[in-house]
Amino acid sequence: MNNHYDIIITGAGCAGLSLAHHLIESSSLNNKKVLLLDYASKDQNDRTWCFWTQKIPAYRSAQQKQWSHLLFRGEKQEKIDEIAPYQYVHIRGAQFYQEIFTEIEQAPSFIFQRAKVDAIRPDETRVLVETSKATYTADYVFNSISGLNIHRKSNDITTKQHFLGYVIETEKEVFDEAQATLMDFRVDQKGQSRFFYVLPFSKSKALIEFTVFSDEVLIHQEYKQVISTYLEENLGLESYRILEEERGAIPMSNTQLDNHPHPRVFHLGMAGGMTKPTTGYTFRNIQLASQNLISHRKSTRIPNLTFEYP
């Protein structure tokens, strides 16, 4: 069995799948063999991405819900603003995964293999990728698994943005689906920075997300209790049904990650330092980096990554 590929993409999250999408869309593979590796099946709605944009991306999953008005609430004031020419866009992970994997299944140059990636070892002529099932080689590796980027330049400030969110459905029509709440600080801060997002998908369905900036995550029950209190006291909801739950923690840091430590290895997404250190936004930066890589490869036949910001 020939385990050599022209390109290996390690990690089938937002960054890995975005790069796959842009590669397929660019028609620049020229019969190249591409291997996509991830231990997960990617059939669950385990992520939500939101971002600001003047032009909604061509992803079908990005066309489902956007808001042009945002509501901000503090303890003593609230303000509603129209954000034109921008829109605030929401993408559900499950739909995004399904959309890109459908593209991959129709691309003869792509192979998806479920396996845990253990190590990436480059040399002058190739890159060795060791997994739980086999060892592969490639001309170039594009990695989005954070634990595999050990090339850190500094580590001065670190904290976490952690959250628990519910997609809820109410019996009555209680939400204004034309505006999103970003953000609502009417919650006991407990010496941290705490707020809620309310992203309505219809008059009776919304994502309610409790977000905290602190060094340590909370126990699961504390998130649930704060959300329950907020729904009852702030939104006046006594009856609702929880359709989905999502939780996570985003590292917030000014750590400078080396996203191109070797001529044949590139780090993307959170692993490549593309998470905005002050807000956690990553989706738009991933798209810009993917387009940058492909554009440079088209002109020079060698990928290069110049994505960086202060």
PDB file of C-alpha atoms in Angstrom, residues 6-310:
ATOM      1  CA  ASP A   6       0.963  15.149  -1.948  1.00  0.00           C
ATOM      2  CA  ILE A   7      -0.905  16.860   0.895  1.00  0.00           C
ATOM      3  CA  ILE A   8      -2.009  15.673   4.332  1.00  0.00           C
ATOM      4  CA  ILE A   9      -4.478  17.742   6.337  1.00  0.00           C
ATOM      5  CA  THR A  10      -4.460  16.816  10.022  1.00  0.00           C
ATOM      6  CA  GLY A  11      -7.653  17.773  11.827  1.00  0.00           C
ATOM      7  CA  ALA A  12     -11.121  17.925  10.254  1.00  0.00           C
ATOM      8  CA  GLY A  13     -12.450  20.867  12.225  1.00  0.00           C
ATOM      9  CA  CYS A  14     -13.136  24.342  10.916  1.00  0.00           C
ATOM     10  CA  ALA A  15      -9.561  24.984   9.707  1.00  0.00           C
ATOM     11  CA  GLY A  16      -8.926  21.606   8.069  1.00  0.00           C
ATOM     12  CA  LEU A  17     -12.299  21.497   6.329  1.00  0.00           C
ATOM     13  CA  SER A  18     -12.083  25.138   5.245  1.00  0.00           C
ATOM     14  CA  LEU A  19      -8.735  24.450   3.578  1.00  0.00           C
ATOM     15  CA  ALA A  20     -10.217  21.347   1.926  1.00  0.00           C
ATOM     16  CA  HIS A  21     -13.137  23.427   0.633  1.00  0.00           C
ATOM     17  CA  HIS A  22     -10.872  26.121  -0.804  1.00  0.00           C
ATOM     18  CA  LEU A  23      -8.605  23.520  -2.411  1.00  0.00           C
ATOM     19  CA  ILE A  24     -11.571  21.872  -4.118  1.00  0.00           C
ATOM     20  CA  GLU A  25     -13.075  25.215  -5.158  1.00  0.00           C
ATOM     21  CA  SER A  26      -9.787  26.443  -6.608  1.00  0.00           C
ATOM     22  CA  SER A  27      -9.431  23.467  -9.001  1.00  0.00           C
ATOM     23  CA  SER A  28      -5.701  23.634  -8.298  1.00  0.00           C
ATOM     24  CA  LEU A  29      -5.121  20.064  -7.151  1.00  0.00           C
ATOM     25  CA  ASN A  30      -3.972  18.867 -10.597  1.00  0.00           C
ATOM     26  CA  ASN A  31      -4.404  15.167  -9.771  1.00  0.00           C
ATOM     27  CA  LYS A  32      -2.732  15.611  -6.396  1.00  0.00           C
ATOM     28  CA  LYS A  33      -3.539  13.076  -3.669  1.00  0.00           C
ATOM     29  CA  VAL A  34      -4.892  14.576  -0.450  1.00  0.00           C
ATOM     30  CA  LEU A  35      -5.390  12.726   2.842  1.00  0.00           C
ATOM     31  CA  LEU A  36      -7.603  14.196   5.586  1.00  0.00           C
ATOM     32  CA  LEU A  37      -7.085  12.742   9.071  1.00  0.00           C
ATOM     33  CA  ASP A  38      -9.230  13.075  12.196  1.00  0.00           C
ATOM     34  CA  TYR A  39     -10.169  10.689  15.012  1.00  0.00           C
ATOM     35  CA  ALA A  40     -13.807  11.912  15.121  1.00  0.00           C
ATOM     36  CA  SER A  41     -16.587  11.088  12.680  1.00  0.00           C
ATOM     37  CA  LYS A  42     -17.631  14.786  12.549  1.00  0.00           C
ATOM     38  CA  ASP A  43     -21.348  14.005  12.481  1.00  0.00           C
ATOM     39  CA  GLN A  44     -22.288  15.894  15.658  1.00  0.00           C
ATOM     40  CA  ASN A  45     -23.176  19.549  16.195  1.00  0.00           C
ATOM     41  CA  ASP A  46     -20.231  20.105  18.521  1.00  0.00           C
ATOM     42  CA  ARG A  47     -19.399  23.689  17.493  1.00  0.00           C
ATOM     43  CA  THR A  48     -20.951  27.018  16.571  1.00  0.00           C
ATOM     44  CA  TRP A  49     -19.056  29.730  14.730  1.00  0.00           C
ATOM     45  CA  CYS A  50     -20.092  33.374  14.561  1.00  0.00           C
ATOM     46  CA  PHE A  51     -18.313  36.175  12.738  1.00  0.00           C
ATOM     47  CA  TRP A  52     -18.707  39.674  11.338  1.00  0.00           C
ATOM     48  CA  THR A  53     -18.634  40.151   7.591  1.00  0.00           C
ATOM     49  CA  GLN A  54     -19.626  42.500   4.791  1.00  0.00           C
ATOM     50  CA  LYS A  55     -19.908  39.583   2.372  1.00  0.00           C
ATOM     51  CA  ILE A  56     -21.397  36.269   3.493  1.00  0.00           C
ATOM     52  CA  PRO A  57     -19.137  33.341   2.461  1.00  0.00           C
ATOM     53  CA  ALA A  58     -20.288  30.984  -0.261  1.00  0.00           C
ATOM     54  CA  TYR A  59     -20.816  28.161   2.256  1.00  0.00           C
ATOM     55  CA  ARG A  60     -24.454  27.053   2.191  1.00  0.00           C
ATOM     56  CA  SER A  61     -24.239  26.605   5.958  1.00  0.00           C
ATOM     57  CA  ALA A  62     -23.471  30.326   6.283  1.00  0.00           C
ATOM     58  CA  GLN A  63     -26.650  31.311   4.465  1.00  0.00           C
ATOM     59  CA  GLN A  64     -28.999  30.038   7.171  1.00  0.00           C
ATOM     60  CA  LYS A  65     -29.031  32.878   9.695  1.00  0.00           C
ATOM     61  CA  GLN A  66     -27.599  36.377   9.919  1.00  0.00           C
ATOM     62  CA  TRP A  67     -28.453  39.483  11.924  1.00  0.00           C
ATOM     63  CA  SER A  68     -28.134  43.115  10.903  1.00  0.00           C
ATOM     64  CA  HIS A  69     -29.186  44.555  14.287  1.00  0.00           C
ATOM     65  CA  LEU A  70     -27.432  43.920  17.612  1.00  0.00           C
ATOM     66  CA  LEU A  71     -28.638  44.581  21.137  1.00  0.00           C
ATOM     67  CA  PHE A  72     -26.219  45.391  23.965  1.00  0.00           C
ATOM     68  CA  ARG A  73     -27.341  45.295  27.597  1.00  0.00           C
ATOM     69  CA  GLY A  74     -25.498  46.469  30.687  1.00  0.00           C
ATOM     70  CA  GLU A  75     -26.698  46.973  34.245  1.00  0.00           C
ATOM     71  CA  LYS A  76     -27.849  50.553  33.606  1.00  0.00           C
ATOM     72  CA  GLN A  77     -28.313  50.862  29.857  1.00  0.00           C
ATOM     73  CA  GLU A  78     -29.164  49.067  26.678  1.00  0.00           C
ATOM     74  CA  LYS A  79     -28.589  49.960  23.048  1.00  0.00           C
ATOM     75  CA  ILE A  80     -29.734  48.569  19.687  1.00  0.00           C
ATOM     76  CA  ASP A  81     -27.604  49.307  16.632  1.00  0.00           C
ATOM     77  CA  GLU A  82     -27.859  48.518  12.968  1.00  0.00           C
ATOM     78  CA  ILE A  83     -24.425  47.243  11.924  1.00  0.00           C
ATOM     79  CA  ALA A  84     -24.653  47.791   8.144  1.00  0.00           C
ATOM     80  CA  PRO A  85     -22.665  47.273   5.982  1.00  0.00           C
ATOM     81  CA  TYR A  86     -21.765  44.323   8.261  1.00  0.00           C
ATOM     82  CA  GLN A  87     -23.820  41.303   9.204  1.00  0.00           C
ATOM     83  CA  TYR A  88     -23.332  38.957  12.132  1.00  0.00           C
ATOM     84  CA  VAL A  89     -23.338  35.408  10.773  1.00  0.00           C
ATOM     85  CA  HIS A  90     -23.950  32.105  12.585  1.00  0.00           C
ATOM     86  CA  ILE A  91     -22.841  28.669  11.358  1.00  0.00           C
ATOM     87  CA  ARG A  92     -23.786  25.376  13.013  1.00  0.00           C
ATOM     88  CA  GLY A  93     -20.968  22.850  13.088  1.00  0.00           C
ATOM     89  CA  ALA A  94     -23.136  19.920  11.957  1.00  0.00           C
ATOM     90  CA  GLN A  95     -24.245  21.658   8.766  1.00  0.00           C
ATOM     91  CA  PHE A  96     -20.747  22.913   8.009  1.00  0.00           C
ATOM     92  CA  TYR A  97     -19.268  19.415   8.411  1.00  0.00           C
ATOM     93  CA  GLN A  98     -21.964  17.860   6.232  1.00  0.00           C
ATOM     94  CA  GLU A  99     -21.500  20.463   3.510  1.00  0.00           C
ATOM     95  CA  ILE A 100     -17.714  20.076   3.248  1.00  0.00           C
ATOM     96  CA  PHE A 101     -17.729  16.284   3.546  1.00  0.00           C
ATOM     97  CA  THR A 102     -20.213  16.145   0.671  1.00  0.00           C
ATOM     98  CA  GLU A 103     -17.705  18.137  -1.394  1.00  0.00           C
ATOM     99  CA  ILE A 104     -14.874  15.808  -0.310  1.00  0.00           C
ATOM    100  CA  GLU A 105     -16.850  12.678  -1.232  1.00  0.00           C
ATOM    101  CA  GLN A 106     -17.264  14.077  -4.739  1.00  0.00           C
ATOM    102  CA  ALA A 107     -13.569  14.982  -5.090  1.00  0.00           C
ATOM    103  CA  PRO A 108     -11.608  11.932  -6.369  1.00  0.00           C
ATOM    104  CA  SER A 109      -8.312  13.344  -5.092  1.00  0.00           C
ATOM    105  CA  PHE A 110      -9.467  13.352  -1.431  1.00  0.00           C
ATOM    106  CA  ILE A 111      -9.427  10.499   1.087  1.00  0.00           C
ATOM    107  CA  PHE A 112     -10.764  10.829   4.647  1.00  0.00           C
ATOM    108  CA  GLN A 113      -9.328   8.466   7.250  1.00  0.00           C
ATOM    109  CA  ARG A 114     -10.451   8.253  10.868  1.00  0.00           C
ATOM    110  CA  ALA A 115      -7.328   8.037  13.003  1.00  0.00           C
ATOM    111  CA  LYS A 116      -5.708   9.852  15.913  1.00  0.00           C
ATOM    112  CA  VAL A 117      -2.660  11.814  14.801  1.00  0.00           C
ATOM    113  CA  ASP A 118       0.218  11.274  17.217  1.00  0.00           C
ATOM    114  CA  ALA A 119       3.130  13.137  15.647  1.00  0.00           C
ATOM    115  CA  ILE A 120       4.273  15.189  12.661  1.00  0.00           C
ATOM    116  CA  ARG A 121       7.965  14.742  11.770  1.00  0.00           C
ATOM    117  CA  PRO A 122       9.354  16.718   8.808  1.00  0.00           C
ATOM    118  CA  ASP A 123      12.692  16.313   7.063  1.00  0.00           C
ATOM    119  CA  GLU A 124      14.203  17.869   3.950  1.00  0.00           C
ATOM    120  CA  THR A 125      12.272  15.777   1.410  1.00  0.00           C
ATOM    121  CA  ARG A 126       8.963  14.828   3.085  1.00  0.00           C
ATOM    122  CA  VAL A 127       6.839  14.903   6.243  1.00  0.00           C
ATOM    123  CA  LEU A 128       6.138  11.806   8.328  1.00  0.00           C
ATOM    124  CA  VAL A 129       2.682  11.662   9.968  1.00  0.00           C
ATOM    125  CA  GLU A 130       2.295   9.013  12.658  1.00  0.00           C
ATOM    126  CA  THR A 131      -1.269   7.964  13.562  1.00  0.00           C
ATOM    127  CA  SER A 132      -3.008   5.328  15.674  1.00  0.00           C
ATOM    128  CA  LYS A 133      -3.601   3.210  12.540  1.00  0.00           C
ATOM    129  CA  ALA A 134      -0.659   3.755  10.208  1.00  0.00           C
ATOM    130  CA  THR A 135       2.227   6.014   9.276  1.00  0.00           C
ATOM    131  CA  TYR A 136       1.882   8.261   6.225  1.00  0.00           C
ATOM    132  CA  THR A 137       4.194  10.602   4.350  1.00  0.00           C
ATOM    133  CA  ALA A 138       3.445  13.763   2.411  1.00  0.00           C
ATOM    134  CA  ASP A 139       5.103  16.561   0.495  1.00  0.00           C
ATOM    135  CA  TYR A 140       3.262  19.084   2.679  1.00  0.00           C
ATOM    136  CA  VAL A 141       1.244  18.881   5.910  1.00  0.00           C
ATOM    137  CA  PHE A 142      -1.398  21.389   6.997  1.00  0.00           C
ATOM    138  CA  ASN A 143      -2.166  20.881  10.684  1.00  0.00           C
ATOM    139  CA  SER A 144      -4.992  22.280  12.826  1.00  0.00           C
ATOM    140  CA  ILE A 145      -4.548  20.089  15.927  1.00  0.00           C
ATOM    141  CA  SER A 146      -3.370  22.472  18.647  1.00  0.00           C
ATOM    142  CA  GLY A 147      -1.381  19.923  20.630  1.00  0.00           C
ATOM    143  CA  LEU A 148       0.855  19.213  17.640  1.00  0.00           C
ATOM    144  CA  ASN A 149       2.198  22.752  17.360  1.00  0.00           C
ATOM    145  CA  ILE A 150       5.063  22.842  19.832  1.00  0.00           C
ATOM    146  CA  HIS A 151       6.767  25.835  18.217  1.00  0.00           C
ATOM    147  CA  ARG A 152       5.792  28.650  20.587  1.00  0.00           C
ATOM    148  CA  LYS A 153       7.623  31.962  20.635  1.00  0.00           C
ATOM    149  CA  SER A 154       6.351  33.473  23.899  1.00  0.00           C
ATOM    150  CA  ASN A 155       3.807  32.840  26.619  1.00  0.00           C
ATOM    151  CA  ASP A 156       3.025  36.009  28.540  1.00  0.00           C
ATOM    152  CA  ILE A 157      -0.732  36.117  29.195  1.00  0.00           C
ATOM    153  CA  THR A 158      -3.183  33.225  29.156  1.00  0.00           C
ATOM    154  CA  THR A 159      -6.805  32.857  30.257  1.00  0.00           C
ATOM    155  CA  LYS A 160      -9.886  31.042  28.979  1.00  0.00           C
ATOM    156  CA  GLN A 161     -13.157  31.963  27.316  1.00  0.00           C
ATOM    157  CA  HIS A 162     -15.479  29.151  28.362  1.00  0.00           C
ATOM    158  CA  PHE A 163     -19.183  28.691  27.798  1.00  0.00           C
ATOM    159  CA  LEU A 164     -22.308  26.585  27.931  1.00  0.00           C
ATOM    160  CA  GLY A 165     -25.130  27.179  25.468  1.00  0.00           C
ATOM    161  CA  TYR A 166     -28.634  25.838  24.949  1.00  0.00           C
ATOM    162  CA  VAL A 167     -30.713  25.907  21.805  1.00  0.00           C
ATOM    163  CA  ILE A 168     -34.180  26.301  23.278  1.00  0.00           C
ATOM    164  CA  GLU A 169     -37.711  26.290  21.894  1.00  0.00           C
ATOM    165  CA  THR A 170     -40.589  28.120  23.566  1.00  0.00           C
ATOM    166  CA  GLU A 171     -44.319  27.564  23.319  1.00  0.00           C
ATOM    167  CA  LYS A 172     -44.993  31.260  22.714  1.00  0.00           C
ATOM    168  CA  GLU A 173     -43.329  33.600  20.222  1.00  0.00           C
ATOM    169  CA  VAL A 174     -40.991  35.584  22.484  1.00  0.00           C
ATOM    170  CA  PHE A 175     -37.883  36.408  20.404  1.00  0.00           C
ATOM    171  CA  ASP A 176     -37.205  39.197  17.925  1.00  0.00           C
ATOM    172  CA  GLU A 177     -35.498  37.202  15.183  1.00  0.00           C
ATOM    173  CA  ALA A 178     -34.268  40.379  13.452  1.00  0.00           C
ATOM    174  CA  GLN A 179     -31.761  41.186  16.198  1.00  0.00           C
ATOM    175  CA  ALA A 180     -29.166  39.309  18.219  1.00  0.00           C
ATOM    176  CA  THR A 181     -28.148  40.130  21.782  1.00  0.00           C
ATOM    177  CA  LEU A 182     -24.417  40.713  21.878  1.00  0.00           C
ATOM    178  CA  MET A 183     -23.878  40.996  24.818  1.00  0.00           C
ATOM    179  CA  ASP A 184     -25.995  41.000  27.997  1.00  0.00           C
ATOM    180  CA  PHE A 185     -23.958  41.692  31.151  1.00  0.00           C
ATOM    181  CA  ARG A 186     -26.937  41.515  33.540  1.00  0.00           C
ATOM    182  CA  VAL A 187     -25.469  38.623  35.489  1.00  0.00           C
ATOM    183  CA  ASP A 188     -23.462  38.448  38.728  1.00  0.00           C
ATOM    184  CA  GLN A 189     -19.867  38.891  37.548  1.00  0.00           C
ATOM    185  CA  LYS A 190     -18.297  37.174  40.592  1.00  0.00           C
ATOM    186  CA  GLY A 191     -15.010  39.008  39.986  1.00  0.00           C
ATOM    187  CA  GLN A 192     -14.806  37.713  36.401  1.00  0.00           C
ATOM    188  CA  SER A 193     -16.187  38.846  33.044  1.00  0.00           C
ATOM    189  CA  ARG A 194     -19.562  37.146  32.440  1.00  0.00           C
ATOM    190  CA  PHE A 195     -22.243  37.737  29.814  1.00  0.00           C
ATOM    191  CA  PHE A 196     -24.939  36.120  27.680  1.00  0.00           C
ATOM    192  CA  TYR A 197     -25.492  35.848  23.963  1.00  0.00           C
ATOM    193  CA  VAL A 198     -29.046  35.467  22.655  1.00  0.00           C
ATOM    194  CA  LEU A 199     -29.130  34.448  18.989  1.00  0.00           C
ATOM    195  CA  PRO A 200     -32.740  33.990  17.794  1.00  0.00           C
ATOM    196  CA  PHE A 201     -33.333  31.673  14.839  1.00  0.00           C
ATOM    197  CA  SER A 202     -37.096  32.291  14.894  1.00  0.00           C
ATOM    198  CA  LYS A 203     -39.685  33.872  17.158  1.00  0.00           C
ATOM    199  CA  SER A 204     -39.718  30.719  19.302  1.00  0.00           C
ATOM    200  CA  LYS A 205     -36.221  29.268  18.903  1.00  0.00           C
ATOM    201  CA  ALA A 206     -32.857  30.683  19.991  1.00  0.00           C
ATOM    202  CA  LEU A 207     -29.332  29.884  21.138  1.00  0.00           C
ATOM    203  CA  ILE A 208     -28.821  31.132  24.713  1.00  0.00           C
ATOM    204  CA  GLU A 209     -25.133  31.037  25.628  1.00  0.00           C
ATOM    205  CA  PHE A 210     -23.493  31.857  28.958  1.00  0.00           C
ATOM    206  CA  THR A 211     -19.861  32.936  28.481  1.00  0.00           C
ATOM    207  CA  VAL A 212     -17.125  33.547  31.063  1.00  0.00           C
ATOM    208  CA  PHE A 213     -13.594  34.924  30.811  1.00  0.00           C
ATOM    209  CA  SER A 214     -11.496  33.464  33.641  1.00  0.00           C
ATOM    210  CA  ASP A 215      -8.454  31.307  34.258  1.00  0.00           C
ATOM    211  CA  GLU A 216     -10.464  28.256  35.347  1.00  0.00           C
ATOM    212  CA  VAL A 217     -13.617  26.679  33.932  1.00  0.00           C
ATOM    213  CA  LEU A 218     -16.708  26.212  36.100  1.00  0.00           C
ATOM    214  CA  ILE A 219     -18.343  22.990  37.144  1.00  0.00           C
ATOM    215  CA  HIS A 220     -21.131  22.016  34.745  1.00  0.00           C
ATOM    216  CA  GLN A 221     -23.893  22.560  37.286  1.00  0.00           C
ATOM    217  CA  GLU A 222     -22.886  26.202  37.830  1.00  0.00           C
ATOM    218  CA  TYR A 223     -23.273  27.037  34.124  1.00  0.00           C
ATOM    219  CA  LYS A 224     -26.692  25.351  34.135  1.00  0.00           C
ATOM    220  CA  GLN A 225     -27.859  27.226  37.224  1.00  0.00           C
ATOM    221  CA  VAL A 226     -26.818  30.627  35.838  1.00  0.00           C
ATOM    222  CA  ILE A 227     -28.588  29.921  32.530  1.00  0.00           C
ATOM    223  CA  SER A 228     -31.745  28.762  34.305  1.00  0.00           C
ATOM    224  CA  THR A 229     -31.814  31.941  36.415  1.00  0.00           C
ATOM    225  CA  TYR A 230     -31.181  34.158  33.382  1.00  0.00           C
ATOM    226  CA  LEU A 231     -33.966  32.552  31.347  1.00  0.00           C
ATOM    227  CA  GLU A 232     -36.440  32.968  34.176  1.00  0.00           C
ATOM    228  CA  GLU A 233     -35.466  36.368  35.596  1.00  0.00           C
ATOM    229  CA  ASN A 234     -34.053  38.237  32.599  1.00  0.00           C
ATOM    230  CA  LEU A 235     -36.074  36.775  29.725  1.00  0.00           C
ATOM    231  CA  GLY A 236     -39.195  35.873  31.681  1.00  0.00           C
ATOM    232  CA  LEU A 237     -39.243  32.287  30.414  1.00  0.00           C
ATOM    233  CA  GLU A 238     -40.823  29.711  32.691  1.00  0.00           C
ATOM    234  CA  SER A 239     -41.472  27.034  30.064  1.00  0.00           C
ATOM    235  CA  TYR A 240     -39.047  26.005  27.330  1.00  0.00           C
ATOM    236  CA  ARG A 241     -37.550  22.898  25.789  1.00  0.00           C
ATOM    237  CA  ILE A 242     -33.782  22.339  25.439  1.00  0.00           C
ATOM    238  CA  LEU A 243     -33.091  21.009  21.929  1.00  0.00           C
ATOM    239  CA  GLU A 244     -29.275  21.048  21.938  1.00  0.00           C
ATOM    240  CA  GLU A 245     -26.400  21.811  24.270  1.00  0.00           C
ATOM    241  CA  GLU A 246     -22.897  23.002  23.434  1.00  0.00           C
ATOM    242  CA  ARG A 247     -19.959  23.742  25.669  1.00  0.00           C
ATOM    243  CA  GLY A 248     -16.309  24.544  25.206  1.00  0.00           C
ATOM    244  CA  ALA A 249     -13.259  26.542  26.261  1.00  0.00           C
ATOM    245  CA  ILE A 250     -11.183  28.756  23.975  1.00  0.00           C
ATOM    246  CA  PRO A 251      -7.629  29.597  25.094  1.00  0.00           C
ATOM    247  CA  MET A 252      -7.157  33.369  25.121  1.00  0.00           C
ATOM    248  CA  SER A 253      -3.504  34.302  24.920  1.00  0.00           C
ATOM    249  CA  ASN A 254      -0.939  36.644  23.444  1.00  0.00           C
ATOM    250  CA  THR A 255       1.282  33.611  22.815  1.00  0.00           C
ATOM    251  CA  GLN A 256       2.928  33.970  19.425  1.00  0.00           C
ATOM    252  CA  LEU A 257       2.586  30.666  17.582  1.00  0.00           C
ATOM    253  CA  ASP A 258       4.903  29.823  14.702  1.00  0.00           C
ATOM    254  CA  ASN A 259       2.456  28.839  11.954  1.00  0.00           C
ATOM    255  CA  HIS A 260       5.206  27.901   9.479  1.00  0.00           C
ATOM    256  CA  PRO A 261       7.993  26.227  11.505  1.00  0.00           C
ATOM    257  CA  HIS A 262       9.265  24.125   8.567  1.00  0.00           C
ATOM    258  CA  PRO A 263       9.099  24.632   4.779  1.00  0.00           C
ATOM    259  CA  ARG A 264       6.804  21.591   4.537  1.00  0.00           C
ATOM    260  CA  VAL A 265       4.605  22.134   7.638  1.00  0.00           C
ATOM    261  CA  PHE A 266       1.895  24.757   8.177  1.00  0.00           C
ATOM    262  CA  HIS A 267      -0.310  25.266  11.226  1.00  0.00           C
ATOM    263  CA  LEU A 268      -3.833  26.615  10.753  1.00  0.00           C
ATOM    264  CA  GLY A 269      -6.757  27.699  12.937  1.00  0.00           C
ATOM    265  CA  MET A 270      -6.246  27.807  16.674  1.00  0.00           C
ATOM    266  CA  ALA A 271      -3.034  25.781  16.253  1.00  0.00           C
ATOM    267  CA  GLY A 272      -1.691  28.498  13.956  1.00  0.00           C
ATOM    268  CA  GLY A 273      -2.520  31.456  16.188  1.00  0.00           C
ATOM    269  CA  MET A 274      -5.541  32.494  14.113  1.00  0.00           C
ATOM    270  CA  THR A 275      -7.818  32.944  17.119  1.00  0.00           C
ATOM    271  CA  LYS A 276      -8.178  36.655  17.855  1.00  0.00           C
ATOM    272  CA  PRO A 277      -6.589  36.965  21.323  1.00  0.00           C
ATOM    273  CA  THR A 278      -9.173  39.400  22.724  1.00  0.00           C
ATOM    274  CA  THR A 279     -12.420  37.850  21.459  1.00  0.00           C
ATOM    275  CA  GLY A 280     -11.858  34.254  20.371  1.00  0.00           C
ATOM    276  CA  TYR A 281     -13.110  34.885  16.808  1.00  0.00           C
ATOM    277  CA  THR A 282     -11.337  32.499  14.420  1.00  0.00           C
ATOM    278  CA  PHE A 283     -13.602  31.621  11.468  1.00  0.00           C
ATOM    279  CA  ARG A 284     -12.872  34.640   9.269  1.00  0.00           C
ATOM    280  CA  ASN A 285      -9.116  34.433   9.885  1.00  0.00           C
ATOM    281  CA  ILE A 286      -9.150  30.779   8.801  1.00  0.00           C
ATOM    282  CA  GLN A 287     -10.818  31.694   5.514  1.00  0.00           C
ATOM    283  CA  LEU A 288      -8.272  34.452   4.829  1.00  0.00           C
ATOM    284  CA  ALA A 289      -5.342  32.135   5.626  1.00  0.00           C
ATOM    285  CA  SER A 290      -6.710  29.324   3.411  1.00  0.00           C
ATOM    286  CA  GLN A 291      -7.193  31.705   0.498  1.00  0.00           C
ATOM    287  CA  ASN A 292      -3.704  33.109   1.069  1.00  0.00           C
ATOM    288  CA  LEU A 293      -2.124  29.656   0.945  1.00  0.00           C
ATOM    289  CA  ILE A 294      -3.882  28.643  -2.256  1.00  0.00           C
ATOM    290  CA  SER A 295      -3.269  31.959  -3.984  1.00  0.00           C
ATOM    291  CA  HIS A 296       0.468  31.737  -3.302  1.00  0.00           C
ATOM    292  CA  ARG A 297       0.618  28.106  -4.414  1.00  0.00           C
ATOM    293  CA  LYS A 298      -1.073  28.986  -7.696  1.00  0.00           C
ATOM    294  CA  SER A 299       1.522  31.625  -8.489  1.00  0.00           C
ATOM    295  CA  THR A 300       4.672  29.836  -7.253  1.00  0.00           C
ATOM    296  CA  ARG A 301       3.632  26.130  -7.032  1.00  0.00           C
ATOM    297  CA  ILE A 302       4.921  26.279  -3.430  1.00  0.00           C
ATOM    298  CA  PRO A 303       2.516  27.045  -0.543  1.00  0.00           C
ATOM    299  CA  ASN A 304       3.369  29.970   1.707  1.00  0.00           C
ATOM    300  CA  LEU A 305       1.582  31.484   4.669  1.00  0.00           C
ATOM    301  CA  THR A 306       1.978  35.171   5.499  1.00  0.00           C
ATOM    302  CA  PHE A 307      -1.051  35.466   7.779  1.00  0.00           C
ATOM    303  CA  GLU A 308      -0.226  37.336  10.959  1.00  0.00           C
ATOM    304  CA  TYR A 309      -1.438  40.266  13.063  1.00  0.00           C
ATOM    305  CA  PRO A 310      -0.203  42.102  16.194  1.00  0.00           C
TER     306      PRO A 310
END
